[in-house]
C-alpha angles and dihedrals in degrees: 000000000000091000092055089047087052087051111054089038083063087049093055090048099051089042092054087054101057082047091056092041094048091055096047093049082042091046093048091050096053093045089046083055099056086026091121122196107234099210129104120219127170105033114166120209132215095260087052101254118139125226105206111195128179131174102240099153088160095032112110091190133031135170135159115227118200142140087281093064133269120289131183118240120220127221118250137176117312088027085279105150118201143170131176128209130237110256109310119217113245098278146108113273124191114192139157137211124253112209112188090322097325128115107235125182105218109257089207088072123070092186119087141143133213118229099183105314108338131090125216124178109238132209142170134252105193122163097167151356120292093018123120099258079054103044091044088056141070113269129170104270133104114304133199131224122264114207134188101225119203097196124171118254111208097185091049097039096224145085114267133188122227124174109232115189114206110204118233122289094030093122085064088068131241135126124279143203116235134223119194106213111198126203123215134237117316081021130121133170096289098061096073086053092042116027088018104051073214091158095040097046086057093051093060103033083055089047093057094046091237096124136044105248102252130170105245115209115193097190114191100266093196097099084203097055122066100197132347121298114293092022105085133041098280087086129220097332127175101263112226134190088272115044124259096337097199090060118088123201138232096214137349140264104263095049094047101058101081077073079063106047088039092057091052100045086049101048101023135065100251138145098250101212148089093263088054105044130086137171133196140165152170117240118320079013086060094051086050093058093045086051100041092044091049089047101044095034101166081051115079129027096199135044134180131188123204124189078322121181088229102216101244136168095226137078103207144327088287081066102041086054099049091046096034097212128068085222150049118250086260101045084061094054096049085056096040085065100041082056092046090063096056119228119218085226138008100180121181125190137184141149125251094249093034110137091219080061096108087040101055092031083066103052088052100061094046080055083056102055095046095055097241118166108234131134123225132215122196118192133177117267135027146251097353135132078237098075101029088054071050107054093036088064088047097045100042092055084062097052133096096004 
């Protein structure tokens, strides 16, 4: 009997540990979750220059690296290093933190983007209404619903997600015209809402009167990829520059995104014809819209191309020489009929030190030659989100008038 009593005393004891135990590991995760980091960084002045702070006590270099330049931050008080920029131009900025050699997100910002598979804190310069920093950001103006679409694709025999933005006031009913909005390499669904301000460029865009309302739909352009990483079965995968590599494909792209014209005409409100269609996109994107507008030529009024990889048949100008022409017999037909068909805009935009330069610089001037209506925009820079948030405000305001 006192055995029995010994053992069930250990018992309580033990239980009361776990008990104890249980309560400490509870009581550290709910003061790690309030457990705020008092810094501020970044905090953007009224000029427009931006203070950057991180706790380092034990670095002996830090930096922060961004697409206004590198600067080397200085240690203060409290181990507390810290830097601030000259003056920044009204835009979005996405940077990250260097810590003896090592890339570091700055725990003091919540707000951050993936590109791929990397991840860079954002923030907003804005001096003034209707400039970039202003349009890129939230105001208080309508906005419209973003929604996550699971839609099936026929060509490529699966199930597929696309983001489709509907502009304010479309509960109230009524028939809109579409824009298909296409990411690059490396890109999902998700780019043109994250890196692009796509939605919010459209809200105030919208709010000023300055753009048609229009549903955007920014469909997954990776025909081996159904969604972006971590959204369909094929788990939390490593994104890489082209989808997920070890799927194939039944069918590409270009030839898959009726499925995807079908499936909006069908659920959405649009008006389901050439006059009200457009389609756009960065990069490979670009080189998607100049595809899918070639193949489907009774199907969108307006194209833009933006940095596009322009899809021709053709290496280099080596090659162009040696062939004479930038595309096959039937390449040319295909655009002859497109043209034929007259399009209200074909609007092509690129940077000066884009690398996609040569390429689109050749199919400009075959479009020369031909005689094909089309307007160019050249900007600074190269292949950068700066200058595609850029061309996508530009190119909206001329749709749909």
């Amino acid at each position: 009997m006192k055995k029995n009593n010994l053992t069930l005393q250990a018992k309580e004891r033990l239980t009361v540990f776990f008990l104890l135990m249980l309560m400490t590991v509870g009581s550290w995760a709910q003061q790690a979750i309030f457990d705020v980091n008092n810094l501020t960084s970044p905090e953007v002045h009224q000029d427009g220059s931006v203070t950057f702070r991180l706790h380092a006590p034990k670095a002996i270099t830090v930096s922060v690296a961004g697409d206004f330049g590198v600067i080397d931050m200085k240690e203060g008080k409290d181990g507390i290093w810290s830097c601030t920029t000259p003056s920044l131009e009204p835009e979005m900025y996405s940077y990250r933190f260097k810590v003896d050699g090592m890339d570091l997100l700055d725990p003091s910002n919540v707000y951050r983007c993936r590109d791929i598979a990397s991840f860079m804190n954002i923030f907003i310069v804005t001096k003034a209404q209707g400039d970039k920093g202003w349009l890129y950001g939230v105001n208080k103006v309508r906005h419209g619903n973003v929604s996550k679409v699971w839609y099936p694709s026929p060509t490529l025999k699966t199930t597929r997600r696309m983001t489709v933005y509907m502009p304010a006031g479309y509960e109230d009913g009524g028939r809109y015209p579409v824009l298909y909005l296409l990411h690059g390499a490396g890109g999902d669904e998700e780019a043109w809402t994250t890196l692009g301000r796509a939605a919010q460029i459209l809200d105030n865009l919208m709010a000023e009167g300055k753009v048609k309302p229009m549903i955007v739909v920014m469909p997954n352009g990776n025909a081996n990829s159904d969604a972006a990483p971590g959204e369909w079965d094929k788990g939390m995968y490593k994104p890489t520059f082209m989808g997920h590599a070890a799927s194939k494909p039944v069918a590409s792209t270009e030839e898959a995104f009726k499925d995807i014209v079908s499936y909006v005409d069908k659920h959405y409100r649009t008006l389901a014809n050439k006059k009200n269609r457009a389609i756009c996109g960065l990069s490979m994107g670009g080189g998607h819209s100049f595809a899918v507008s070639r193949l489907y030529p009774d199907w969108f009024n307006y194209v833009g191309l933006f940095s596009a990889h322009v899809h021709l048949d053709v290496k280099d100008r080596a090659d162009l020489q040696a062939k004479g022409c930038c595309f096959t017999p039937e390449s040319e037909r295909m655009l002859q009929t497109q043209f034929k068909k007259k399009p209200v805009l074909y609007w092509i935009a690129i940077g000066k030190d884009d690398f996609l330069y040569d390429n689109n610089k050749m199919y400009r001037e075959y479009l020369d030659q031909k005689g094909y209506p089309y307007e160019y925009v050249e900007t600074d820079g190269g292949h950068i989100w700066r200058n595609w948030r850029i061309y996508l405000t530009q190119f909206c305001q001329r749709l749909f008038k």
